[in-house]
Amino acid sequence: MDIALAVMRGTFGAYRGRTLVATLAIALGVALGFAIQTVNRSAIAEFTQGVATLSGDADLVVRGPADGFDEQVFARIAAERGVSAASPVVEVDARLPARDDTLALSGVDAFRAAAVTPALVGRGAAAVDLLRDDRVFLSPAALAMVARAVGDTLDVQAGTGVATFTIAGTLDAPAGRRLAVVDIAAAQERFGRLGRVSRVDVRVRPGTDVDAVRASIAAALPAGVTVVRPDETSALASRMTRAYRVNLNVLALVALFTGSLLVFSTQALSVVRRRTQLALLRTLGLSRRRLVGILLAEGAAIGVVGAMVGIAAGYALAAALLRAFGADLGAGFFRGDAPALAFSPSAAGLFALLGVIAATVGAWLPAIEAARASPAAAIKAGDDESAFRGLVSPWPGVACLVVAAAVVALPPIGGLPVFGYAAIALMLVGTLLLLPRLARALLARIPAPRASGAALALASLRAAPGQATVSLAAIVAAVALAVSMAIMVSSFRDSLAAWLDRVLPADVYVRAGGAQSSGWLEPSDQRTLASLPGVRQAEFMRVLRVLVRDDEAAVVLLARDLDRATASERIALIGDAIDVPTDRPPPAWISEAYADRFGASPGATITLPVAGRAVAFTVAGLWRDYARQTGAVIVERASYVRLTGDARVNDAALWLAPGATADAVRRAIDERFGKDRLTIATPDEIRALSLAVFDRTFAVTYALEAVAIAIGLVGLSATFGALALARRREFGVLRHLGMTRREIGAMLAAEGAMVSAVGLVVGLVLGGAISLVLVHVVNRQSFRWSMDLHVPAGQLVAFSLALLALATLTAVVSARRATAGDTIAAVREDW
Amino acid sequence: MIRCEGLARTFAGPPPRPLFAGLKLDVARGEIVAIVGESGSGKSTLLNLIAGLDVPDAGSVVVDGVALSALDDDGRTRFRRERIGFVFQAFHVLPYLPVGENVALPLALNGVRDAASDPRVAALLDAVGLGDRAASPPRELSGGELQRVAIARALVHAPAVVLADEPTGNLDPRTAASIVELLRDTVKRQHATAVIVTHSRAAASAADRVLELRPDGLVRLQG
């Protein structure tokens, strides 16, 4: 007979319900983590594959600002000695009238593209369509998006007008990629890009050193234009999304952590319940090491089963998340992509291993406790309370908190708040290790109740803080994590709302298109808007994406109609603005993200690529920007137009005359420009939309929060039930002494309420501390956004009351089973 | 004080097994009766019926003038709280209460405020020789001392009836003898009535009357 199997069979047979709950908790944690990882990997893989396919045979890619660069650069590149072929591309985010989406449209020279990026050459009935200026080729995903077929027409906004194309054929684009291709000359002429290109795909001569060619090309490029390898594009996209993906993965690991706590609770109580049995085995000759091994194997077995279930459920969940939230899980990075879900054995193996580790770690402390017990003492029935007396030592918990305080403010590693996450983990573990002492201290402060049942409940808890910890651990972790995320999300939302109020002072906002859009407003359009009936004042803004450094994501340049003297009234400045003297370079106001990325500060001089030249600006102030994570710079539009000659704008802000209404102005704009050519919104509408996007982005976070709470409550239920069953003899004695069933139920309800109250207090304080790290460290280092702390007091009070009620009810319901049976006969049970 | 008439009870099984039928028992006020019998004869079940912890299949139980069959479960519980004291074989002292609070438990259940400070607690601890151990945790006491605590607890609320189920079952002979003597002395001093279920000759010898429970009923053995 294998003693290990015999012990484990006895455990799993006797505690089937609790074992099942612990297994499901591990499965849930694994499923969430694997699902998020799978969606992220699929999106990145799809994007990478897409870049690779569309890059074709290109060895290098030359990129510049969103509105393009001089096409003479292409001519110089094509003439480079090491270049065998060069293909110029004009990239436009094509606005489709009456739709919110844009379609990625590329203008190519079909002959040159055939040699470098054949995937961009359309496939149609007539080859001559490749050269016609009114023909477009769409990928299958783009055809589905616009609900058209080959031969139909497609309208694309151009400025404030419409360019109509006939769909001449399809593209061999990667599945899910929405792409349109037109002739390059058509793109330049119809979308206002005459003399400019967005990118040049380069093929190097066979046998030539690619890096040497790269260096030669780079040396001759104007400011703001860079040359990179194609795979660096996907690496950049991966880096841009990394912080968001890591955040979601951390949240999933949180669910796994709470699952681990549930395993701890289950195993701890199981060990206490079997204390005399295990002591008997030790007395009969089972070594300490073997006992630890058996108990760890129990935990590992829960982990293995939970992991297998979790991986299967995780794949199904990934499909559901993809359908519900899209490939970017709400972040907005891969909008427009519809990747196929890819199963990664390595990711599955990793998360399965994490599940097994979580469960085994959860079983470790109870195993150590069981091995440490003296068999002679433990074999005496009634020795239960000496179990977990070792938890009382405070030093490991204190050490965790001290280290957390020491590392929390350390800088990020690779743009990730590694030390912030470590500090949170240490705060959590440290508090849990200190929980017996905290529980004892808090329970000592509860005044002695008058009702005998409640008094007994308090006496029972005070005498066994270690066992109370077993009940508390899962609920403290769940409350702390839920509270910290609630405060963080509330702070973020509140800060976002306040920021929107500051940056939207006008009455009506008009948008023709984004940085690379096919929509824009010519000076004549601007004059038309400014002179509309009811419009008192109009300010305009040009939006561009520029490359400040070769290997970094683009920065957004906002050229605004600003009076530098009153700029602080229009910009959400942090701190005071600096007066820039006229003998210094013109002013620029940089966002927090820009300052963090490039190390600039008010008073410093920065260089921005404008019209192919490196232009100096003086940093006049720092502003908060929640719209652009990669950084943004505001400059005076007058300076911009003087430097570039580009008088077009993307956005307009209109102030209305007294008595004028936004609806009337909206109607006037539609009449003048055509319905749905321009996006028109009031500040309230923009605010509502922005907050809706925010809520959607955090939907996954909210779901994970709810999961953590559910696991905590399930943990509480399981441990209360187990503790009640372990105390059947005690209940039997009380029944003999004259306590009614209802009074015993009331005693257990009081116990449940007290334990939950202690858990809530500790969880609220810990959650508050963790929220400070999330707000001031994790978010700041991940996304470069600062925010003002806002505690949703009403929400937290309601949550606390609800949790207290639920936990008390859980305790009563779980314990009812223990008192429903023959507790009177339990008095005569030996074990 | 205790009158059982026509009492019948069947062990639920499986299979169901009749323990006794038509059982009659009369215990006078202040009398100590010991009930002996083979294992499984239903001695503890009889004790449970007298305590109102169980209901008979037939017959009646009247304790201190109260017909238990007329009461529901809560009623029998309250009756037990007020008028009955228990001593168990395994002591069953609550490990998380000090000795004094364990003894005071019946007083607390009966609504006495600050029961642990009630003079009856100290008086009974003195009576059982543990006057200086009121603050001690149960784990510091020996088996014999724990049983003394249990005896004190059984008598602190001046019950009409004390029921003892194998009170010396977990004790060595010398300790058992002292416990038996203590139990008899304290019961008599409080003018309570006691029913002791036991296998022990020593415990039985402390009784005024010894009965044997057989399938056909109770048979007097001595007294």
PDB file of N, CA, C and O in Angstrom, chain A residues 276-319:
ATOM      1  N   THR A 276      -4.617  14.763  14.291  1.00  0.00           N
ATOM      2  CA  THR A 276      -4.349  13.540  15.060  1.00  0.00           C
ATOM      3  C   THR A 276      -4.022  12.380  14.131  1.00  0.00           C
ATOM      4  O   THR A 276      -3.185  11.520  14.457  1.00  0.00           O
ATOM      5  N   GLN A 277      -4.663  12.361  12.948  1.00  0.00           N
ATOM      6  CA  GLN A 277      -4.357  11.275  12.000  1.00  0.00           C
ATOM      7  C   GLN A 277      -2.916  11.367  11.529  1.00  0.00           C
ATOM      8  O   GLN A 277      -2.201  10.365  11.452  1.00  0.00           O
ATOM      9  N   LEU A 278      -2.503  12.593  11.174  1.00  0.00           N
ATOM     10  CA  LEU A 278      -1.135  12.762  10.702  1.00  0.00           C
ATOM     11  C   LEU A 278      -0.140  12.480  11.830  1.00  0.00           C
ATOM     12  O   LEU A 278       0.945  11.934  11.604  1.00  0.00           O
ATOM     13  N   ALA A 279      -0.533  12.850  13.064  1.00  0.00           N
ATOM     14  CA  ALA A 279       0.340  12.574  14.211  1.00  0.00           C
ATOM     15  C   ALA A 279       0.490  11.065  14.413  1.00  0.00           C
ATOM     16  O   ALA A 279       1.568  10.576  14.768  1.00  0.00           O
ATOM     17  N   LEU A 280      -0.594  10.348  14.184  1.00  0.00           N
ATOM     18  CA  LEU A 280      -0.533   8.889  14.293  1.00  0.00           C
ATOM     19  C   LEU A 280       0.458   8.329  13.280  1.00  0.00           C
ATOM     20  O   LEU A 280       1.287   7.465  13.603  1.00  0.00           O
ATOM     21  N   LEU A 281       0.391   8.819  12.037  1.00  0.00           N
ATOM     22  CA  LEU A 281       1.320   8.350  11.006  1.00  0.00           C
ATOM     23  C   LEU A 281       2.764   8.652  11.405  1.00  0.00           C
ATOM     24  O   LEU A 281       3.667   7.825  11.208  1.00  0.00           O
ATOM     25  N   ARG A 282       2.978   9.838  11.960  1.00  0.00           N
ATOM     26  CA  ARG A 282       4.326  10.196  12.406  1.00  0.00           C
ATOM     27  C   ARG A 282       4.764   9.275  13.533  1.00  0.00           C
ATOM     28  O   ARG A 282       5.924   8.833  13.591  1.00  0.00           O
ATOM     29  N   THR A 283       3.828   8.981  14.425  1.00  0.00           N
ATOM     30  CA  THR A 283       4.144   8.088  15.541  1.00  0.00           C
ATOM     31  C   THR A 283       4.502   6.705  15.026  1.00  0.00           C
ATOM     32  O   THR A 283       5.400   6.032  15.560  1.00  0.00           O
ATOM     33  N   LEU A 284       3.824   6.274  13.969  1.00  0.00           N
ATOM     34  CA  LEU A 284       4.081   4.956  13.412  1.00  0.00           C
ATOM     35  C   LEU A 284       5.342   4.914  12.558  1.00  0.00           C
ATOM     36  O   LEU A 284       5.749   3.840  12.107  1.00  0.00           O
ATOM     37  N   GLY A 285       5.950   6.092  12.283  1.00  0.00           N
ATOM     38  CA  GLY A 285       7.240   6.079  11.598  1.00  0.00           C
ATOM     39  C   GLY A 285       7.360   6.870  10.321  1.00  0.00           C
ATOM     40  O   GLY A 285       8.400   6.856   9.672  1.00  0.00           O
ATOM     41  N   LEU A 286       6.327   7.598   9.924  1.00  0.00           N
ATOM     42  CA  LEU A 286       6.440   8.427   8.714  1.00  0.00           C
ATOM     43  C   LEU A 286       7.342   9.612   9.013  1.00  0.00           C
ATOM     44  O   LEU A 286       7.143  10.326   9.989  1.00  0.00           O
ATOM     45  N   SER A 287       8.373   9.814   8.147  1.00  0.00           N
ATOM     46  CA  SER A 287       9.318  10.901   8.420  1.00  0.00           C
ATOM     47  C   SER A 287       8.676  12.248   8.132  1.00  0.00           C
ATOM     48  O   SER A 287       7.713  12.364   7.364  1.00  0.00           O
ATOM     49  N   ARG A 288       9.282  13.307   8.708  1.00  0.00           N
ATOM     50  CA  ARG A 288       8.809  14.678   8.468  1.00  0.00           C
ATOM     51  C   ARG A 288       8.864  14.997   6.983  1.00  0.00           C
ATOM     52  O   ARG A 288       7.920  15.537   6.411  1.00  0.00           O
ATOM     53  N   ARG A 289       9.992  14.645   6.370  1.00  0.00           N
ATOM     54  CA  ARG A 289      10.185  14.999   4.966  1.00  0.00           C
ATOM     55  C   ARG A 289       9.128  14.326   4.093  1.00  0.00           C
ATOM     56  O   ARG A 289       8.580  14.924   3.172  1.00  0.00           O
ATOM     57  N   ARG A 290       8.860  13.078   4.407  1.00  0.00           N
ATOM     58  CA  ARG A 290       7.876  12.354   3.597  1.00  0.00           C
ATOM     59  C   ARG A 290       6.490  12.973   3.772  1.00  0.00           C
ATOM     60  O   ARG A 290       5.729  13.092   2.805  1.00  0.00           O
ATOM     61  N   LEU A 291       6.188  13.367   4.997  1.00  0.00           N
ATOM     62  CA  LEU A 291       4.889  13.996   5.263  1.00  0.00           C
ATOM     63  C   LEU A 291       4.750  15.297   4.489  1.00  0.00           C
ATOM     64  O   LEU A 291       3.719  15.558   3.857  1.00  0.00           O
ATOM     65  N   VAL A 292       5.816  16.116   4.510  1.00  0.00           N
ATOM     66  CA  VAL A 292       5.782  17.378   3.758  1.00  0.00           C
ATOM     67  C   VAL A 292       5.573  17.086   2.275  1.00  0.00           C
ATOM     68  O   VAL A 292       4.788  17.725   1.587  1.00  0.00           O
ATOM     69  N   GLY A 293       6.304  16.068   1.796  1.00  0.00           N
ATOM     70  CA  GLY A 293       6.180  15.709   0.387  1.00  0.00           C
ATOM     71  C   GLY A 293       4.763  15.310   0.021  1.00  0.00           C
ATOM     72  O   GLY A 293       4.237  15.707  -1.021  1.00  0.00           O
ATOM     73  N   ILE A 294       4.126  14.522   0.905  1.00  0.00           N
ATOM     74  CA  ILE A 294       2.751  14.078   0.625  1.00  0.00           C
ATOM     75  C   ILE A 294       1.809  15.281   0.580  1.00  0.00           C
ATOM     76  O   ILE A 294       0.970  15.407  -0.321  1.00  0.00           O
ATOM     77  N   LEU A 295       1.944  16.161   1.560  1.00  0.00           N
ATOM     78  CA  LEU A 295       1.038  17.311   1.616  1.00  0.00           C
ATOM     79  C   LEU A 295       1.280  18.283   0.457  1.00  0.00           C
ATOM     80  O   LEU A 295       0.338  18.876  -0.077  1.00  0.00           O
ATOM     81  N   LEU A 296       2.548  18.439   0.058  1.00  0.00           N
ATOM     82  CA  LEU A 296       2.822  19.285  -1.115  1.00  0.00           C
ATOM     83  C   LEU A 296       2.257  18.644  -2.378  1.00  0.00           C
ATOM     84  O   LEU A 296       1.761  19.330  -3.274  1.00  0.00           O
ATOM     85  N   ALA A 297       2.358  17.311  -2.422  1.00  0.00           N
ATOM     86  CA  ALA A 297       1.814  16.611  -3.592  1.00  0.00           C
ATOM     87  C   ALA A 297       0.306  16.801  -3.676  1.00  0.00           C
ATOM     88  O   ALA A 297      -0.257  16.887  -4.770  1.00  0.00           O
ATOM     89  N   GLU A 298      -0.362  16.876  -2.528  1.00  0.00           N
ATOM     90  CA  GLU A 298      -1.805  17.156  -2.532  1.00  0.00           C
ATOM     91  C   GLU A 298      -2.072  18.499  -3.198  1.00  0.00           C
ATOM     92  O   GLU A 298      -2.959  18.630  -4.029  1.00  0.00           O
ATOM     93  N   GLY A 299      -1.294  19.512  -2.776  1.00  0.00           N
ATOM     94  CA  GLY A 299      -1.455  20.831  -3.383  1.00  0.00           C
ATOM     95  C   GLY A 299      -1.147  20.803  -4.866  1.00  0.00           C
ATOM     96  O   GLY A 299      -1.865  21.369  -5.688  1.00  0.00           O
ATOM     97  N   ALA A 300      -0.073  20.122  -5.229  1.00  0.00           N
ATOM     98  CA  ALA A 300       0.313  20.041  -6.638  1.00  0.00           C
ATOM     99  C   ALA A 300      -0.764  19.350  -7.463  1.00  0.00           C
ATOM    100  O   ALA A 300      -1.032  19.730  -8.609  1.00  0.00           O
ATOM    101  N   ALA A 301      -1.385  18.317  -6.873  1.00  0.00           N
ATOM    102  CA  ALA A 301      -2.441  17.596  -7.593  1.00  0.00           C
ATOM    103  C   ALA A 301      -3.606  18.534  -7.888  1.00  0.00           C
ATOM    104  O   ALA A 301      -4.171  18.533  -8.992  1.00  0.00           O
ATOM    105  N   ILE A 302      -3.961  19.353  -6.906  1.00  0.00           N
ATOM    106  CA  ILE A 302      -5.014  20.356  -7.131  1.00  0.00           C
ATOM    107  C   ILE A 302      -4.589  21.292  -8.255  1.00  0.00           C
ATOM    108  O   ILE A 302      -5.364  21.639  -9.142  1.00  0.00           O
ATOM    109  N   GLY A 303      -3.286  21.665  -8.229  1.00  0.00           N
ATOM    110  CA  GLY A 303      -2.779  22.570  -9.252  1.00  0.00           C
ATOM    111  C   GLY A 303      -2.805  21.957 -10.637  1.00  0.00           C
ATOM    112  O   GLY A 303      -3.155  22.613 -11.614  1.00  0.00           O
ATOM    113  N   VAL A 304      -2.448  20.693 -10.743  1.00  0.00           N
ATOM    114  CA  VAL A 304      -2.409  20.036 -12.058  1.00  0.00           C
ATOM    115  C   VAL A 304      -3.817  19.975 -12.659  1.00  0.00           C
ATOM    116  O   VAL A 304      -4.039  20.338 -13.816  1.00  0.00           O
ATOM    117  N   VAL A 305      -4.754  19.517 -11.860  1.00  0.00           N
ATOM    118  CA  VAL A 305      -6.135  19.418 -12.361  1.00  0.00           C
ATOM    119  C   VAL A 305      -6.680  20.806 -12.691  1.00  0.00           C
ATOM    120  O   VAL A 305      -7.274  21.041 -13.742  1.00  0.00           O
ATOM    121  N   GLY A 306      -6.439  21.751 -11.767  1.00  0.00           N
ATOM    122  CA  GLY A 306      -6.901  23.116 -12.001  1.00  0.00           C
ATOM    123  C   GLY A 306      -6.277  23.721 -13.245  1.00  0.00           C
ATOM    124  O   GLY A 306      -6.940  24.406 -14.024  1.00  0.00           O
ATOM    125  N   ALA A 307      -4.994  23.449 -13.458  1.00  0.00           N
ATOM    126  CA  ALA A 307      -4.301  24.004 -14.620  1.00  0.00           C
ATOM    127  C   ALA A 307      -4.870  23.439 -15.918  1.00  0.00           C
ATOM    128  O   ALA A 307      -5.067  24.166 -16.895  1.00  0.00           O
ATOM    129  N   MET A 308      -5.125  22.142 -15.931  1.00  0.00           N
ATOM    130  CA  MET A 308      -5.656  21.524 -17.165  1.00  0.00           C
ATOM    131  C   MET A 308      -7.025  22.106 -17.501  1.00  0.00           C
ATOM    132  O   MET A 308      -7.292  22.477 -18.642  1.00  0.00           O
ATOM    133  N   VAL A 309      -7.861  22.203 -16.488  1.00  0.00           N
ATOM    134  CA  VAL A 309      -9.184  22.801 -16.711  1.00  0.00           C
ATOM    135  C   VAL A 309      -9.028  24.261 -17.116  1.00  0.00           C
ATOM    136  O   VAL A 309      -9.717  24.754 -18.011  1.00  0.00           O
ATOM    137  N   GLY A 310      -8.091  24.939 -16.474  1.00  0.00           N
ATOM    138  CA  GLY A 310      -7.882  26.361 -16.751  1.00  0.00           C
ATOM    139  C   GLY A 310      -7.413  26.629 -18.170  1.00  0.00           C
ATOM    140  O   GLY A 310      -7.852  27.599 -18.806  1.00  0.00           O
ATOM    141  N   ILE A 311      -6.536  25.817 -18.691  1.00  0.00           N
ATOM    142  CA  ILE A 311      -6.025  26.024 -20.057  1.00  0.00           C
ATOM    143  C   ILE A 311      -7.168  25.863 -21.063  1.00  0.00           C
ATOM    144  O   ILE A 311      -7.331  26.674 -21.988  1.00  0.00           O
ATOM    145  N   ALA A 312      -7.961  24.807 -20.871  1.00  0.00           N
ATOM    146  CA  ALA A 312      -9.087  24.592 -21.791  1.00  0.00           C
ATOM    147  C   ALA A 312     -10.069  25.747 -21.701  1.00  0.00           C
ATOM    148  O   ALA A 312     -10.509  26.303 -22.713  1.00  0.00           O
ATOM    149  N   ALA A 313     -10.404  26.130 -20.466  1.00  0.00           N
ATOM    150  CA  ALA A 313     -11.346  27.244 -20.288  1.00  0.00           C
ATOM    151  C   ALA A 313     -10.752  28.549 -20.787  1.00  0.00           C
ATOM    152  O   ALA A 313     -11.453  29.407 -21.326  1.00  0.00           O
ATOM    153  N   GLY A 314      -9.433  28.707 -20.617  1.00  0.00           N
ATOM    154  CA  GLY A 314      -8.768  29.933 -21.044  1.00  0.00           C
ATOM    155  C   GLY A 314      -8.846  30.126 -22.544  1.00  0.00           C
ATOM    156  O   GLY A 314      -9.029  31.248 -23.032  1.00  0.00           O
ATOM    157  N   TYR A 315      -8.713  29.049 -23.289  1.00  0.00           N
ATOM    158  CA  TYR A 315      -8.781  29.183 -24.747  1.00  0.00           C
ATOM    159  C   TYR A 315     -10.178  29.616 -25.165  1.00  0.00           C
ATOM    160  O   TYR A 315     -10.341  30.485 -26.037  1.00  0.00           O
ATOM    161  N   ALA A 316     -11.183  29.004 -24.540  1.00  0.00           N
ATOM    162  CA  ALA A 316     -12.562  29.399 -24.841  1.00  0.00           C
ATOM    163  C   ALA A 316     -12.808  30.844 -24.436  1.00  0.00           C
ATOM    164  O   ALA A 316     -13.454  31.617 -25.146  1.00  0.00           O
ATOM    165  N   LEU A 317     -12.256  31.235 -23.299  1.00  0.00           N
ATOM    166  CA  LEU A 317     -12.422  32.611 -22.830  1.00  0.00           C
ATOM    167  C   LEU A 317     -11.745  33.600 -23.769  1.00  0.00           C
ATOM    168  O   LEU A 317     -12.235  34.699 -24.011  1.00  0.00           O
ATOM    169  N   ALA A 318     -10.577  33.203 -24.306  1.00  0.00           N
ATOM    170  CA  ALA A 318      -9.866  34.084 -25.245  1.00  0.00           C
ATOM    171  C   ALA A 318     -10.743  34.391 -26.448  1.00  0.00           C
ATOM    172  O   ALA A 318     -10.814  35.533 -26.918  1.00  0.00           O
ATOM    173  N   ALA A 319     -11.425  33.357 -26.951  1.00  0.00           N
ATOM    174  CA  ALA A 319     -12.313  33.568 -28.098  1.00  0.00           C
ATOM    175  C   ALA A 319     -13.422  34.540 -27.734  1.00  0.00           C
ATOM    176  O   ALA A 319     -13.780  35.433 -28.503  1.00  0.00           O
TER     177      ALA A 319
END
